[in-house]
């Protein structure tokens, strides 16, 4: 997953390239470490899906602008608007099925 800078993150979420996935985490969060490993697996399983990630600690304004309630957080963004959100990462099969349905199909 590509780690975005603040400027890149704002460009990413406002792009009009169709659906994109944005994973937001904190390196201080234990649950985020598990979610990051899950997202890295998903990235290998769905190579056509572009997933970018942001460290919430370095861009609190992005969290405020996207109204992120907690991390880990995954947003499917389409044409600058949040299309779908995930806060509970549950399992790799759940993420795989959800992302395949929400982004690829």
Coordinates of N, CA and C in Angstrom, one line a residue:
X1 N 0.8 -1.2 0.0 CA 0.0 0.0 0.0 C 0.9 1.2 0.0
X2 N 0.5 2.2 -0.8 CA 1.2 3.4 -0.8 C 0.8 4.3 0.4
X3 N 1.9 4.8 1.1 CA 1.7 5.8 2.2 C 1.6 7.2 1.6
X4 N 0.5 7.8 1.9 CA 0.2 9.2 1.3 C 0.7 10.3 2.2
X5 N 1.2 11.3 1.6 CA 1.4 12.6 2.4 C 0.1 13.3 2.5
X6 N 0.1 14.3 3.3 CA -1.2 15.1 3.5 C -1.7 15.6 2.1
X7 N -0.8 16.2 1.3 CA -1.2 16.7 0.0 C -1.7 15.6 -0.9
X8 N -1.0 14.5 -0.9 CA -1.5 13.4 -1.7 C -2.8 12.8 -1.3
X9 N -3.0 12.8 0.1 CA -4.3 12.2 0.6 C -5.5 13.1 0.2
X10 N -5.3 14.4 0.2 CA -6.4 15.2 -0.2 C -6.7 15.1 -1.7
X11 N -5.6 14.9 -2.5 CA -5.8 14.7 -4.0 C -6.4 13.4 -4.2
X12 N -6.0 12.4 -3.4 CA -6.6 11.0 -3.6 C -8.1 11.0 -3.3
X13 N -8.5 11.6 -2.2 CA -9.9 11.5 -1.9 C -10.8 12.4 -2.7
X14 N -10.2 13.4 -3.4 CA -11.0 14.2 -4.3 C -10.9 13.9 -5.7
X15 N -10.2 12.8 -6.1 CA -10.0 12.5 -7.5 C -11.2 12.0 -8.1
X16 N -11.3 12.0 -9.4 CA -12.5 11.5 -10.1 C -12.2 10.3 -11.0
X17 N -11.3 9.5 -10.5 CA -10.8 8.3 -11.2 C -11.7 7.1 -11.0
X18 N -12.8 7.3 -10.3 CA -13.7 6.1 -10.0 C -13.5 5.8 -8.5
X19 N -13.7 4.5 -8.2 CA -13.6 4.1 -6.8 C -12.2 3.8 -6.4
X20 N -11.8 4.3 -5.2 CA -10.5 4.1 -4.6 C -10.7 3.7 -3.2
X21 N -9.7 3.0 -2.6 CA -9.8 2.6 -1.2 C -8.7 3.4 -0.4
X22 N -9.1 4.0 0.7 CA -8.3 4.7 1.6 C -8.3 4.0 3.0
X23 N -7.1 3.5 3.4 CA -7.0 2.9 4.7 C -6.3 3.9 5.7
X24 N -7.0 4.2 6.8 CA -6.5 5.1 7.7 C -6.2 4.4 9.0
X25 N -5.0 4.6 9.6 CA -4.5 3.9 10.7 C -3.7 4.8 11.7
X26 N -3.3 4.2 12.8 CA -2.4 4.8 13.7 C -1.3 3.8 14.0
X27 N 0.0 4.2 13.9 CA 1.0 3.2 14.3 C 1.0 2.8 15.8
X28 N 0.3 3.6 16.6 CA 0.3 3.3 18.0 C -0.9 2.4 18.4
X29 N -1.7 2.0 17.5 CA -2.9 1.2 17.7 C -2.7 -0.2 17.4
X30 N -2.9 -1.1 18.4 CA -2.7 -2.5 18.2 C -3.6 -3.1 17.2
X31 N -4.9 -2.7 17.3 CA -5.9 -3.2 16.3 C -5.5 -2.8 14.9
X32 N -4.9 -1.6 14.7 CA -4.5 -1.2 13.4 C -3.4 -2.0 12.9
X33 N -2.5 -2.5 13.7 CA -1.4 -3.4 13.3 C -2.0 -4.7 12.6
X34 N -3.0 -5.3 13.3 CA -3.7 -6.4 12.8 C -4.4 -6.1 11.4
X35 N -5.1 -4.9 11.4 CA -5.8 -4.5 10.2 C -4.9 -4.2 9.1
X36 N -3.7 -3.7 9.4 CA -2.7 -3.4 8.3 C -2.3 -4.7 7.7
X37 N -2.0 -5.7 8.5 CA -1.6 -7.1 8.0 C -2.7 -7.6 7.1
X38 N -4.0 -7.4 7.5 CA -5.1 -7.9 6.8 C -5.2 -7.2 5.4
X39 N -5.0 -5.9 5.4 CA -5.1 -5.1 4.2 C -3.9 -5.4 3.3
X40 N -2.8 -5.8 3.8 CA -1.6 -6.2 2.9 C -2.0 -7.5 2.3
X41 N -2.7 -8.4 3.0 CA -3.1 -9.7 2.4 C -4.1 -9.4 1.3
X42 N -5.1 -8.5 1.6 CA -6.1 -8.2 0.6 C -5.5 -7.6 -0.7
X43 N -4.5 -6.7 -0.5 CA -3.8 -6.1 -1.6 C -3.2 -7.2 -2.5
X44 N -2.7 -8.3 -2.0 CA -2.2 -9.4 -2.8 C -3.3 -10.2 -3.4
X45 N -4.4 -10.3 -2.8 CA -5.5 -11.1 -3.3 C -6.3 -10.3 -4.4
X46 N -6.3 -9.0 -4.3 CA -7.0 -8.1 -5.3 C -6.0 -7.1 -5.9
X47 N -5.1 -7.6 -6.7 CA -4.0 -6.7 -7.3 C -4.6 -5.5 -8.1
X48 N -5.8 -5.7 -8.6 CA -6.3 -4.6 -9.4 C -6.9 -3.4 -8.6
X49 N -7.0 -3.7 -7.3 CA -7.5 -2.7 -6.3 C -6.4 -1.8 -5.9
X50 N -6.5 -0.5 -6.0 CA -5.5 0.4 -5.5 C -5.9 0.9 -4.1
X51 N -5.1 0.5 -3.2 CA -5.3 0.9 -1.8 C -4.2 1.9 -1.3
X52 N -4.6 3.0 -0.8 CA -3.6 3.9 -0.2 C -3.8 4.0 1.3
X53 N -2.8 4.3 2.0 CA -2.9 4.4 3.5 C -2.4 5.7 4.0
X54 N -3.0 6.1 5.1 CA -2.7 7.4 5.8 C -2.5 7.2 7.3
X55 N -1.5 7.8 7.8 CA -1.3 7.8 9.3 C -2.1 8.9 9.9
X56 N -3.2 8.6 10.6 CA -4.1 9.6 11.2 C -3.3 10.6 12.1
X57 N -2.2 10.2 12.7 CA -1.5 11.0 13.6 C -0.8 12.2 12.9
X58 N -0.5 12.0 11.6 CA 0.1 13.1 10.9 C -0.8 14.0 10.1
X59 N -2.1 13.6 10.1 CA -3.1 14.4 9.4 C -4.4 14.5 10.1
X60 N -4.5 15.1 11.2 CA -5.8 15.1 12.0 C -6.9 15.9 11.2
X61 N -6.5 16.8 10.4 CA -7.5 17.6 9.6 C -8.3 16.7 8.6
X62 N -7.5 15.7 8.0 CA -8.1 14.8 7.1 C -9.2 14.0 7.9
X63 N -8.8 13.5 9.1 CA -9.7 12.8 9.9 C -11.0 13.6 10.2
X64 N -10.8 14.8 10.5 CA -11.9 15.7 10.8 C -12.8 15.9 9.5
X65 N -12.1 16.2 8.4 CA -12.8 16.4 7.1 C -13.6 15.2 6.7
X66 N -13.1 14.0 6.9 CA -13.8 12.8 6.5 C -14.7 12.3 7.6
X67 N -14.7 12.9 8.7 CA -15.5 12.6 9.9 C -15.2 11.1 10.3
X68 N -14.0 10.8 10.4 CA -13.5 9.5 10.9 C -13.7 9.4 12.4
X69 N -14.4 8.4 12.8 CA -14.8 8.2 14.2 C -13.7 7.5 15.0
X70 N -13.0 6.5 14.3 CA -12.0 5.7 15.0 C -11.1 5.0 13.9
X71 N -10.0 4.5 14.4 CA -9.2 3.7 13.5 C -9.0 2.3 14.1
X72 N -8.8 1.3 13.2 CA -8.6 1.4 11.8 C -9.9 1.8 11.0
X73 N -9.7 2.4 9.9 CA -10.8 2.9 9.1 C -10.5 2.7 7.6
X74 N -11.5 2.2 6.9 CA -11.3 2.0 5.4 C -12.5 2.7 4.7
X75 N -12.2 3.5 3.8 CA -13.2 4.2 3.0 C -13.1 3.8 1.6
X76 N -14.2 3.6 0.9 CA -14.3 3.5 -0.5 C -14.8 4.8 -1.0
X77 N -14.0 5.5 -1.8 CA -14.3 6.8 -2.2 C -14.5 6.8 -3.7
X78 N -15.6 7.4 -4.1 CA -15.9 7.5 -5.5 C -16.2 9.0 -5.9
X79 N -15.4 9.5 -6.8 CA -15.5 10.8 -7.3 C -15.6 11.9 -6.2
X80 N -14.7 11.7 -5.2 CA -14.6 12.7 -4.1 C -15.6 12.5 -3.0
X81 N -16.5 11.4 -3.0 CA -17.5 11.2 -2.0 C -17.3 9.8 -1.4
X82 N -17.5 9.7 -0.1 CA -17.4 8.4 0.6 C -18.6 7.6 0.1
X83 N -18.2 6.5 -0.5 CA -19.2 5.5 -1.0 C -19.6 4.5 0.0
X84 N -18.6 4.0 0.8 CA -18.7 2.9 1.7 C -17.6 3.1 2.8
X85 N -18.0 2.7 4.1 CA -17.0 2.8 5.2 C -16.9 1.5 5.9
X86 N -15.7 1.2 6.4 CA -15.6 0.0 7.3 C -14.8 0.4 8.5
X87 N -15.3 0.1 9.7 CA -14.6 0.3 10.9 C -14.3 -1.0 11.6
X88 N -15.1 -2.0 11.4 CA -14.9 -3.3 11.9 C -14.3 -4.2 10.8
X89 N -13.0 -4.5 10.9 CA -12.4 -5.3 9.8 C -12.6 -6.8 9.9
X90 N -13.3 -7.3 10.9 CA -13.8 -8.6 11.1 C -12.8 -9.7 10.7
X91 N -12.6 -9.9 9.3 CA -11.8 -11.0 8.8 C -11.3 -10.7 7.4
X92 N -10.4 -11.5 7.0 CA -9.9 -11.3 5.6 C -11.0 -11.7 4.6
X93 N -11.7 -12.8 4.8 CA -12.8 -13.1 3.9 C -13.9 -12.0 3.8
X94 N -14.2 -11.4 5.0 CA -15.2 -10.3 5.0 C -14.6 -9.1 4.1
X95 N -13.4 -8.7 4.4 CA -12.8 -7.6 3.6 C -12.7 -7.9 2.1
X96 N -12.3 -9.1 1.8 CA -12.2 -9.5 0.4 C -13.5 -9.4 -0.3
X97 N -14.6 -10.0 0.3 CA -15.9 -10.0 -0.3 C -16.4 -8.6 -0.4
X98 N -16.3 -7.8 0.6 CA -16.8 -6.5 0.7 C -16.1 -5.6 -0.4
X99 N -14.8 -5.6 -0.4 CA -14.0 -4.8 -1.4 C -14.3 -5.3 -2.8
X100 N -14.4 -6.5 -3.0 CA -14.7 -7.0 -4.4 C -16.0 -6.5 -4.9
X101 N -17.0 -6.6 -4.0 CA -18.3 -6.1 -4.3 C -18.4 -4.6 -4.5
X102 N -17.8 -3.9 -3.6 CA -17.9 -2.4 -3.5 C -17.0 -1.7 -4.6
X103 N -15.9 -2.3 -4.9 CA -15.0 -1.6 -5.8 C -14.8 -2.3 -7.2
X104 N -14.7 -3.5 -7.2 CA -14.3 -4.2 -8.5 C -15.6 -4.5 -9.3
X105 N -16.6 -5.0 -8.7 CA -17.8 -5.4 -9.5 C -18.6 -4.2 -9.9

